[in-house]
mmCIF file of C-alpha atoms and ligand atoms in Angstrom:
data_model
loop_
_atom_site.group_PDB
_atom_site.id
_atom_site.type_symbol
_atom_site.label_atom_id
_atom_site.label_comp_id
_atom_site.label_asym_id
_atom_site.label_seq_id
_atom_site.Cartn_x
_atom_site.Cartn_y
_atom_site.Cartn_z
ATOM 1 C CA ILE A 56 -51.565 24.675 43.071
ATOM 2 C CA LYS A 57 -53.511 26.532 40.049
ATOM 3 C CA ARG A 58 -51.605 29.831 39.816
ATOM 4 C CA ILE A 59 -47.807 30.454 40.590
ATOM 5 C CA GLY A 60 -46.428 33.808 40.635
ATOM 6 C CA VAL A 61 -42.195 34.377 39.049
ATOM 7 C CA MET A 62 -40.060 37.142 40.169
ATOM 8 C CA THR A 63 -36.848 38.160 39.788
ATOM 9 C CA SER A 64 -35.305 39.806 42.739
ATOM 10 C CA GLY A 65 -31.327 41.352 43.763
ATOM 11 C CA GLY A 66 -28.735 41.860 41.100
ATOM 12 C CA ASP A 67 -29.871 40.950 37.946
ATOM 13 C CA SER A 68 -27.654 38.233 36.213
ATOM 14 C CA PRO A 69 -27.747 37.048 32.236
ATOM 15 C CA GLY A 70 -30.209 34.187 32.281
ATOM 16 C CA MET A 71 -32.921 35.792 33.981
ATOM 17 C CA ASN A 72 -34.732 35.402 30.894
ATOM 18 C CA ALA A 73 -34.468 32.434 30.272
ATOM 19 C CA ALA A 74 -35.774 31.469 33.955
ATOM 20 C CA ILE A 75 -38.632 33.273 33.487
ATOM 21 C CA ARG A 76 -39.393 31.942 29.852
ATOM 22 C CA SER A 77 -38.486 28.493 31.564
ATOM 23 C CA VAL A 78 -40.997 28.829 34.399
ATOM 24 C CA VAL A 79 -44.218 30.159 31.816
ATOM 25 C CA ARG A 80 -43.767 27.862 29.442
ATOM 26 C CA ALA A 81 -43.870 25.104 31.948
ATOM 27 C CA CYS A 82 -46.674 26.215 33.547
ATOM 28 C CA ALA A 83 -48.262 26.090 30.502
ATOM 29 C CA TYR A 84 -47.526 22.774 30.131
ATOM 30 C CA TYR A 85 -48.679 21.814 32.771
ATOM 31 C CA ARG A 86 -52.156 24.153 32.675
ATOM 32 C CA ALA A 87 -50.825 26.440 35.346
ATOM 33 C CA GLU A 88 -51.712 29.743 35.560
ATOM 34 C CA CYS A 89 -49.099 32.057 35.677
ATOM 35 C CA ILE A 90 -48.318 35.522 37.101
ATOM 36 C CA GLY A 91 -44.749 37.721 36.293
ATOM 37 C CA ILE A 92 -44.191 40.104 39.335
ATOM 38 C CA TYR A 93 -42.471 43.449 38.639
ATOM 39 C CA ARG A 94 -39.595 44.435 40.428
ATOM 40 C CA GLY A 95 -39.122 41.299 42.674
ATOM 41 C CA TYR A 96 -40.260 42.040 46.637
ATOM 42 C CA GLN A 97 -41.371 45.362 45.535
ATOM 43 C CA GLY A 98 -43.123 44.587 43.144
ATOM 44 C CA LEU A 99 -45.098 41.816 45.286
ATOM 45 C CA ILE A 100 -45.515 44.859 48.260
ATOM 46 C CA GLU A 101 -47.474 46.765 45.189
ATOM 47 C CA GLY A 102 -48.981 44.510 43.706
ATOM 48 C CA ASP A 103 -47.530 45.117 40.264
ATOM 49 C CA PHE A 104 -48.340 42.112 37.973
ATOM 50 C CA VAL A 105 -48.434 41.212 34.894
ATOM 51 C CA SER A 106 -50.630 37.788 33.184
ATOM 52 C CA LEU A 107 -47.800 35.686 31.507
ATOM 53 C CA THR A 108 -48.982 33.028 28.654
ATOM 54 C CA ALA A 109 -46.086 30.878 26.396
ATOM 55 C CA ARG A 110 -46.179 33.467 23.755
ATOM 56 C CA SER A 111 -45.680 36.504 26.173
ATOM 57 C CA VAL A 112 -42.035 35.050 26.733
ATOM 58 C CA ASN A 113 -41.205 34.473 23.144
ATOM 59 C CA ASN A 114 -37.443 35.928 22.126
ATOM 60 C CA ILE A 115 -36.567 36.272 25.065
ATOM 61 C CA ILE A 116 -33.944 33.455 26.007
ATOM 62 C CA ASN A 117 -31.048 35.089 24.193
ATOM 63 C CA LYS A 118 -31.459 38.713 26.428
ATOM 64 C CA GLY A 119 -29.776 39.973 28.981
ATOM 65 C CA GLY A 120 -31.429 41.713 31.777
ATOM 66 C CA THR A 121 -34.793 40.950 33.051
ATOM 67 C CA ILE A 122 -38.009 41.949 31.194
ATOM 68 C CA LEU A 123 -40.092 41.620 35.255
ATOM 69 C CA LYS A 124 -37.484 44.406 36.253
ATOM 70 C CA SER A 125 -35.434 43.220 39.185
ATOM 71 C CA ALA A 126 -35.097 45.658 42.664
ATOM 72 C CA ARG A 127 -33.630 45.228 46.351
ATOM 73 C CA SER A 128 -36.056 46.253 48.692
ATOM 74 C CA ASP A 129 -36.249 47.564 51.944
ATOM 75 C CA GLU A 130 -39.889 47.918 52.752
ATOM 76 C CA PHE A 131 -40.005 43.590 52.378
ATOM 77 C CA ARG A 132 -37.795 43.558 55.436
ATOM 78 C CA THR A 133 -40.593 45.414 57.441
ATOM 79 C CA LYS A 134 -43.372 42.861 58.752
ATOM 80 C CA GLU A 135 -45.952 45.788 57.334
ATOM 81 C CA GLY A 136 -44.337 44.826 54.343
ATOM 82 C CA ARG A 137 -44.287 41.432 53.978
ATOM 83 C CA LYS A 138 -48.341 41.835 55.407
ATOM 84 C CA LYS A 139 -48.800 43.823 52.527
ATOM 85 C CA ALA A 140 -47.575 40.982 50.021
ATOM 86 C CA HIS A 141 -49.443 38.175 51.212
ATOM 87 C CA GLU A 142 -52.580 40.290 50.908
ATOM 88 C CA ASN A 143 -51.455 40.577 47.231
ATOM 89 C CA LEU A 144 -51.180 37.411 46.803
ATOM 90 C CA VAL A 145 -54.370 36.522 48.390
ATOM 91 C CA GLU A 146 -56.233 38.804 46.498
ATOM 92 C CA HIS A 147 -54.471 37.953 42.956
ATOM 93 C CA GLU A 148 -55.189 34.127 43.823
ATOM 94 C CA LEU A 149 -51.311 33.041 43.746
ATOM 95 C CA HIS A 150 -50.564 29.763 45.096
ATOM 96 C CA ALA A 151 -47.053 30.101 45.218
ATOM 97 C CA LEU A 152 -43.767 31.469 43.850
ATOM 98 C CA VAL A 153 -40.816 31.101 41.939
ATOM 99 C CA VAL A 154 -38.165 33.489 43.046
ATOM 100 C CA ILE A 155 -34.991 34.055 40.713
ATOM 101 C CA GLY A 156 -32.748 35.570 42.571
ATOM 102 C CA GLY A 157 -29.471 35.278 45.176
ATOM 103 C CA ASP A 158 -29.529 34.662 48.740
ATOM 104 C CA GLY A 159 -30.630 38.052 50.098
ATOM 105 C CA SER A 160 -33.539 37.164 48.011
ATOM 106 C CA PHE A 161 -34.254 33.795 49.569
ATOM 107 C CA THR A 162 -33.454 34.817 53.182
ATOM 108 C CA GLY A 163 -36.635 37.250 52.283
ATOM 109 C CA GLY A 164 -38.137 34.100 51.139
ATOM 110 C CA VAL A 165 -37.577 31.813 54.211
ATOM 111 C CA ILE A 166 -38.899 34.350 56.498
ATOM 112 C CA PHE A 167 -42.664 34.999 54.179
ATOM 113 C CA ASN A 168 -42.430 30.859 54.495
ATOM 114 C CA LYS A 169 -42.278 31.159 58.205
ATOM 115 C CA GLU A 170 -44.445 33.484 58.606
ATOM 116 C CA PHE A 171 -47.353 33.005 55.959
ATOM 117 C CA LYS A 172 -46.217 29.163 55.209
ATOM 118 C CA PHE A 173 -46.653 30.420 51.253
ATOM 119 C CA PRO A 174 -44.818 27.872 48.964
ATOM 120 C CA ILE A 175 -41.478 29.527 47.690
ATOM 121 C CA ILE A 176 -39.398 27.564 45.468
ATOM 122 C CA GLY A 177 -35.809 29.163 44.645
ATOM 123 C CA ILE A 178 -33.585 29.435 41.788
ATOM 124 C CA PRO A 179 -30.354 30.750 42.272
ATOM 125 C CA GLY A 180 -29.934 33.159 39.863
ATOM 126 C CA THR A 181 -26.759 35.907 40.512
ATOM 127 C CA ILE A 182 -23.375 36.743 38.845
ATOM 128 C CA ASP A 183 -21.147 36.054 41.813
ATOM 129 C CA ASN A 184 -21.997 31.925 42.356
ATOM 130 C CA ASP A 185 -21.915 32.412 45.926
ATOM 131 C CA ILE A 186 -24.831 30.020 46.414
ATOM 132 C CA PHE A 187 -24.530 27.048 48.595
ATOM 133 C CA GLY A 188 -26.278 23.695 46.727
ATOM 134 C CA THR A 189 -25.338 23.962 42.852
ATOM 135 C CA SER A 190 -22.003 24.435 41.405
ATOM 136 C CA HIS A 191 -23.327 27.438 39.117
ATOM 137 C CA THR A 192 -26.051 30.198 39.845
ATOM 138 C CA LEU A 193 -27.527 31.601 37.050
ATOM 139 C CA GLY A 194 -25.317 34.268 35.176
ATOM 140 C CA TYR A 195 -21.826 33.153 36.745
ATOM 141 C CA ASP A 196 -20.616 31.375 33.468
ATOM 142 C CA THR A 197 -21.924 34.594 31.028
ATOM 143 C CA ALA A 198 -19.941 36.823 33.753
ATOM 144 C CA LEU A 199 -16.984 34.987 33.500
ATOM 145 C CA ASN A 200 -16.823 35.645 29.727
ATOM 146 C CA THR A 201 -17.897 38.380 29.982
ATOM 147 C CA ALA A 202 -14.750 39.235 32.306
ATOM 148 C CA VAL A 203 -12.027 36.793 30.162
ATOM 149 C CA GLU A 204 -13.370 38.933 27.168
ATOM 150 C CA ALA A 205 -12.494 42.472 28.881
ATOM 151 C CA ILE A 206 -9.681 41.149 30.809
ATOM 152 C CA ASP A 207 -7.937 39.797 27.186
ATOM 153 C CA LYS A 208 -8.641 43.351 25.543
ATOM 154 C CA ILE A 209 -6.822 44.946 28.379
ATOM 155 C CA ARG A 210 -4.282 42.483 27.903
ATOM 156 C CA ASP A 211 -3.868 43.696 24.469
ATOM 157 C CA THR A 212 -3.066 47.299 25.714
ATOM 158 C CA ALA A 213 -0.979 46.282 28.867
ATOM 159 C CA SER A 214 1.805 44.162 26.178
ATOM 160 C CA SER A 215 1.719 47.335 23.698
ATOM 161 C CA HIS A 216 2.624 49.918 26.715
ATOM 162 C CA ASN A 217 4.456 47.390 28.713
ATOM 163 C CA ARG A 218 2.094 47.879 32.143
ATOM 164 C CA LEU A 219 1.059 46.421 35.137
ATOM 165 C CA PHE A 220 -2.843 46.331 35.144
ATOM 166 C CA PHE A 221 -4.857 45.648 38.165
ATOM 167 C CA VAL A 222 -8.347 44.483 37.392
ATOM 168 C CA GLU A 223 -11.084 44.364 39.350
ATOM 169 C CA VAL A 224 -14.031 41.939 38.859
ATOM 170 C CA MET A 225 -17.280 41.777 40.403
ATOM 171 C CA GLY A 226 -18.568 38.418 42.862
ATOM 172 C CA ARG A 227 -19.221 40.541 46.586
ATOM 173 C CA ASP A 228 -17.533 38.860 49.165
ATOM 174 C CA ALA A 229 -16.781 35.586 47.220
ATOM 175 C CA GLY A 230 -13.801 35.114 44.457
ATOM 176 C CA PHE A 231 -15.564 32.975 41.901
ATOM 177 C CA ILE A 232 -14.902 35.141 39.306
ATOM 178 C CA ALA A 233 -12.158 36.462 40.379
ATOM 179 C CA LEU A 234 -10.638 33.068 40.731
ATOM 180 C CA ASN A 235 -11.920 31.437 37.552
ATOM 181 C CA ALA A 236 -11.698 34.635 35.201
ATOM 182 C CA GLY A 237 -7.941 34.882 36.268
ATOM 183 C CA VAL A 238 -6.882 31.822 35.727
ATOM 184 C CA GLY A 239 -8.769 31.772 32.292
ATOM 185 C CA ALA A 240 -7.220 34.835 31.003
ATOM 186 C CA GLY A 241 -3.979 34.131 31.894
ATOM 187 C CA ALA A 242 -3.536 36.577 34.889
ATOM 188 C CA GLU A 243 -0.015 37.077 36.989
ATOM 189 C CA GLU A 244 -1.744 37.128 40.840
ATOM 190 C CA ILE A 245 -4.927 36.594 42.061
ATOM 191 C CA LEU A 246 -6.198 38.607 44.804
ATOM 192 C CA ILE A 247 -9.332 36.197 45.949
ATOM 193 C CA PRO A 248 -11.573 37.183 49.357
ATOM 194 C CA GLU A 249 -11.141 33.474 50.725
ATOM 195 C CA GLU A 250 -7.394 34.023 50.837
ATOM 196 C CA ASP A 251 -5.844 36.715 51.623
ATOM 197 C CA LEU A 252 -1.847 35.534 50.335
ATOM 198 C CA GLY A 253 -0.528 38.667 51.840
ATOM 199 C CA LEU A 254 0.931 42.249 49.392
ATOM 200 C CA LYS A 255 4.737 41.302 49.816
ATOM 201 C CA ARG A 256 3.967 37.702 48.063
ATOM 202 C CA MET A 257 2.731 39.998 45.824
ATOM 203 C CA LEU A 258 5.660 41.819 45.133
ATOM 204 C CA GLU A 259 7.818 39.223 45.622
ATOM 205 C CA SER A 260 6.191 37.670 42.660
ATOM 206 C CA LEU A 261 5.703 40.671 40.121
ATOM 207 C CA LYS A 262 9.223 41.343 41.058
ATOM 208 C CA LYS A 263 9.972 37.681 39.538
ATOM 209 C CA SER A 264 8.133 37.676 36.552
ATOM 210 C CA ARG A 265 9.521 40.659 35.673
ATOM 211 C CA ARG A 266 13.294 39.126 36.373
ATOM 212 C CA ALA A 267 12.047 36.331 34.402
ATOM 213 C CA GLY A 268 11.765 38.668 31.611
ATOM 214 C CA LYS A 269 7.582 39.372 31.670
ATOM 215 C CA SER A 270 7.051 42.788 30.404
ATOM 216 C CA SER A 271 3.604 43.525 31.394
ATOM 217 C CA SER A 272 0.932 41.383 34.127
ATOM 218 C CA ILE A 273 -1.958 41.726 34.806
ATOM 219 C CA VAL A 274 -3.611 41.270 38.668
ATOM 220 C CA VAL A 275 -6.967 40.303 39.150
ATOM 221 C CA VAL A 276 -8.491 41.430 42.428
ATOM 222 C CA ALA A 277 -11.969 40.173 43.779
ATOM 223 C CA GLU A 278 -14.218 43.309 44.877
ATOM 224 C CA GLY A 279 -14.362 41.063 47.999
ATOM 225 C CA ASP A 280 -10.620 40.950 48.433
ATOM 226 C CA LYS A 281 -9.391 41.152 51.920
ATOM 227 C CA SER A 282 -5.933 42.903 51.457
ATOM 228 C CA GLY A 283 -6.701 45.662 53.563
ATOM 229 C CA LYS A 284 -6.310 48.104 50.095
ATOM 230 C CA ASN A 285 -8.970 48.825 47.512
ATOM 231 C CA VAL A 286 -7.741 47.944 43.708
ATOM 232 C CA TYR A 287 -6.713 52.053 42.882
ATOM 233 C CA GLU A 288 -4.598 51.909 46.715
ATOM 234 C CA LEU A 289 -2.838 48.258 45.562
ATOM 235 C CA ALA A 290 -1.826 49.891 42.297
ATOM 236 C CA GLN A 291 -0.186 52.957 44.424
ATOM 237 C CA TYR A 292 0.993 49.912 46.557
ATOM 238 C CA VAL A 293 3.102 48.867 44.067
ATOM 239 C CA GLU A 294 4.002 51.711 41.812
ATOM 240 C CA GLU A 295 5.609 53.038 45.563
ATOM 241 C CA ASN A 296 7.663 49.944 46.000
ATOM 242 C CA LEU A 297 8.282 48.384 42.338
ATOM 243 C CA PRO A 298 8.920 51.727 40.482
ATOM 244 C CA GLU A 299 10.712 49.502 37.518
ATOM 245 C CA TYR A 300 6.556 49.470 36.817
ATOM 246 C CA GLU A 301 3.900 51.471 35.159
ATOM 247 C CA VAL A 302 0.722 50.060 36.427
ATOM 248 C CA ARG A 303 -3.038 50.828 35.519
ATOM 249 C CA VAL A 304 -5.834 50.332 37.210
ATOM 250 C CA SER A 305 -9.402 49.209 35.193
ATOM 251 C CA VAL A 306 -12.729 48.428 37.230
ATOM 252 C CA LEU A 307 -15.117 46.034 35.106
ATOM 253 C CA GLY A 308 -17.898 47.127 36.982
ATOM 254 C CA HIS A 309 -21.598 46.234 36.156
ATOM 255 C CA MET A 310 -20.438 45.089 31.980
ATOM 256 C CA GLN A 311 -20.200 42.106 34.054
ATOM 257 C CA ARG A 312 -24.017 41.397 34.787
ATOM 258 C CA GLY A 313 -25.200 42.119 31.033
ATOM 259 C CA GLY A 314 -25.222 40.515 28.109
ATOM 260 C CA ALA A 315 -27.203 37.877 26.303
ATOM 261 C CA PRO A 316 -26.623 34.789 28.373
ATOM 262 C CA SER A 317 -23.870 32.202 27.647
ATOM 263 C CA CYS A 318 -25.463 28.966 26.177
ATOM 264 C CA PHE A 319 -24.972 26.757 29.352
ATOM 265 C CA ASP A 320 -26.631 29.505 31.300
ATOM 266 C CA ARG A 321 -29.784 29.179 28.457
ATOM 267 C CA VAL A 322 -29.845 25.200 29.906
ATOM 268 C CA LEU A 323 -29.416 25.918 32.755
ATOM 269 C CA ALA A 324 -32.280 28.460 33.057
ATOM 270 C CA SER A 325 -34.379 26.129 30.911
ATOM 271 C CA ARG A 326 -33.381 23.089 33.628
ATOM 272 C CA LEU A 327 -34.217 24.936 36.646
ATOM 273 C CA GLY A 328 -37.283 26.261 35.617
ATOM 274 C CA VAL A 329 -38.747 23.082 34.845
ATOM 275 C CA LYS A 330 -37.516 21.788 37.923
ATOM 276 C CA ALA A 331 -39.194 24.445 39.846
ATOM 277 C CA VAL A 332 -42.831 24.338 38.345
ATOM 278 C CA GLU A 333 -42.664 20.353 39.230
ATOM 279 C CA LEU A 334 -41.617 20.968 42.660
ATOM 280 C CA LEU A 335 -44.291 23.004 43.247
ATOM 281 C CA LEU A 336 -47.203 21.061 41.862
ATOM 282 C CA ASP A 337 -46.343 18.349 43.457
ATOM 283 C CA ASN A 338 -46.488 20.499 46.590
ATOM 284 C CA GLU A 339 -42.702 20.510 47.638
ATOM 285 C CA THR A 340 -41.673 24.442 49.207
ATOM 286 C CA ASN A 341 -38.639 25.638 50.254
ATOM 287 C CA LEU A 342 -36.449 24.543 48.180
ATOM 288 C CA MET A 343 -33.833 25.637 45.869
ATOM 289 C CA VAL A 344 -33.253 24.351 42.471
ATOM 290 C CA GLY A 345 -29.016 23.510 41.645
ATOM 291 C CA LEU A 346 -27.194 22.105 39.820
ATOM 292 C CA LYS A 347 -24.437 19.041 41.016
ATOM 293 C CA ASN A 348 -22.179 16.748 38.729
ATOM 294 C CA ASN A 349 -24.697 17.959 35.992
ATOM 295 C CA GLU A 350 -27.561 16.603 37.723
ATOM 296 C CA VAL A 351 -30.562 19.016 38.808
ATOM 297 C CA ILE A 352 -30.629 18.456 42.636
ATOM 298 C CA THR A 353 -32.644 20.582 45.535
ATOM 299 C CA THR A 354 -31.312 22.328 48.547
ATOM 300 C CA SER A 355 -33.163 23.703 51.700
ATOM 301 C CA LEU A 356 -33.687 27.224 50.776
ATOM 302 C CA GLU A 357 -31.896 27.773 54.474
ATOM 303 C CA GLU A 358 -28.987 25.892 53.307
ATOM 304 C CA ALA A 359 -28.582 27.226 50.371
ATOM 305 C CA ILE A 360 -27.791 30.502 52.531
ATOM 306 C CA LYS A 361 -26.584 29.631 55.270
ATOM 307 C CA GLY A 362 -24.447 26.777 54.046
ATOM 308 C CA GLY A 363 -21.441 28.928 53.046
ATOM 309 C CA HIS A 364 -18.738 28.614 49.288
ATOM 310 C CA ALA A 365 -16.268 26.934 48.852
ATOM 311 C CA ILE A 366 -13.345 28.057 46.452
ATOM 312 C CA ASN A 367 -11.889 25.518 44.781
ATOM 313 C CA MET A 368 -7.634 26.036 45.602
ATOM 314 C CA GLU A 369 -6.502 23.923 43.255
ATOM 315 C CA LEU A 370 -7.242 26.152 41.005
ATOM 316 C CA LEU A 371 -5.223 28.787 42.607
ATOM 317 C CA ARG A 372 -2.113 26.275 42.133
ATOM 318 C CA VAL A 373 -3.044 26.075 39.155
ATOM 319 C CA SER A 374 -2.433 29.672 38.458
ATOM 320 C CA ASP A 375 0.936 30.211 40.651
ATOM 321 C CA ILE A 376 2.152 26.846 38.417
ATOM 322 C CA MET A 377 1.120 28.972 35.291
ATOM 323 C CA THR A 378 3.042 32.164 36.344
ATOM 324 C CA THR A 379 6.047 30.057 35.913
HETATM 325 O O1 F6P B 677 -24.942 39.971 43.226
HETATM 326 C C1 F6P B 677 -24.404 40.686 42.116
HETATM 327 C C2 F6P B 677 -23.398 41.847 42.243
HETATM 328 O O2 F6P B 677 -23.306 42.503 41.034
HETATM 329 C C3 F6P B 677 -22.482 42.016 43.077
HETATM 330 O O3 F6P B 677 -21.259 41.422 42.238
HETATM 331 C C4 F6P B 677 -21.572 43.348 43.362
HETATM 332 O O4 F6P B 677 -21.133 43.485 44.700
HETATM 333 C C5 F6P B 677 -23.145 44.021 43.722
HETATM 334 O O5 F6P B 677 -24.284 43.055 43.079
HETATM 335 C C6 F6P B 677 -23.112 45.188 43.011
HETATM 336 O O6 F6P B 677 -24.526 45.621 43.155
HETATM 337 P P1 F6P B 677 -25.287 47.233 42.445
HETATM 338 O O7 F6P B 677 -26.065 46.669 41.401
HETATM 339 O O8 F6P B 677 -26.287 47.530 43.538
HETATM 340 O O9 F6P B 677 -24.207 48.196 42.565
#
């Protein structure tokens, strides 16, 4: 393997640039060429390539977003799209790909590898942390810190006005951001898709906290929460049932995807990028690199997608005890 392509795909996350830098520098170190592919699989189909040297990635370790841009490609879901992508790889004499992205990107990679036997290594990059085979995905730590910082600010105004705030955080179908940012920001209640505790319980808990003398509260809601009500409906439900509360809603949204990566994400990106290149140079393929007990490990891409994700229920218990 002499020429390695690198791309970022799906929803961007802080640390993707640090991972691109790591892949490019590891290639330079091992004297392999590195080619950047713009806009993920869509750029692969369109042949949107750029040659990257060690100096092309100066001063990006600290930058949010991705210099290679990202996209969710519908065309790559079609056989014709993937055929075009493969033709471009052959034409540009690329021998392997490093895909930085989430489960959608890895699913595309697995299908592509099956069809064309093209070597692929995945680096988990998503704020959602919903990938099996790694304790942390790139960007998750930064997104947590962004969410906690935002909720801290909401707490200030909630407290000044004696209000109850519902704060919606991202995470798609997973509750990692909600649970961890909720505990970190001292939320009264945390609603996550993995554990639907029911709305009655939430009302009881809010009543209890009023009785206990709390004048303001924060409820963190995962966007994938399964209560059957969206965050605005939840707020209305509480206002109707507990008129003593003045309720407001804040949806944090895409701010959670931006910003400078935390030191943790930069270090993780650097470690995973090096490992990805080393695996390809050792003729390994169809693997995802990840972190477990602070060791870099590999998982098959198939397992990474299908393995599911386990939320830390002990944290929910801790959160319950903290609201006493
Ligand atoms: O997967 C990352 C993520 O930010 C999710 O948390 C969220 O559900 C989704 O992407 C939003 O996607 P889009 O950027 O297409 O609105």
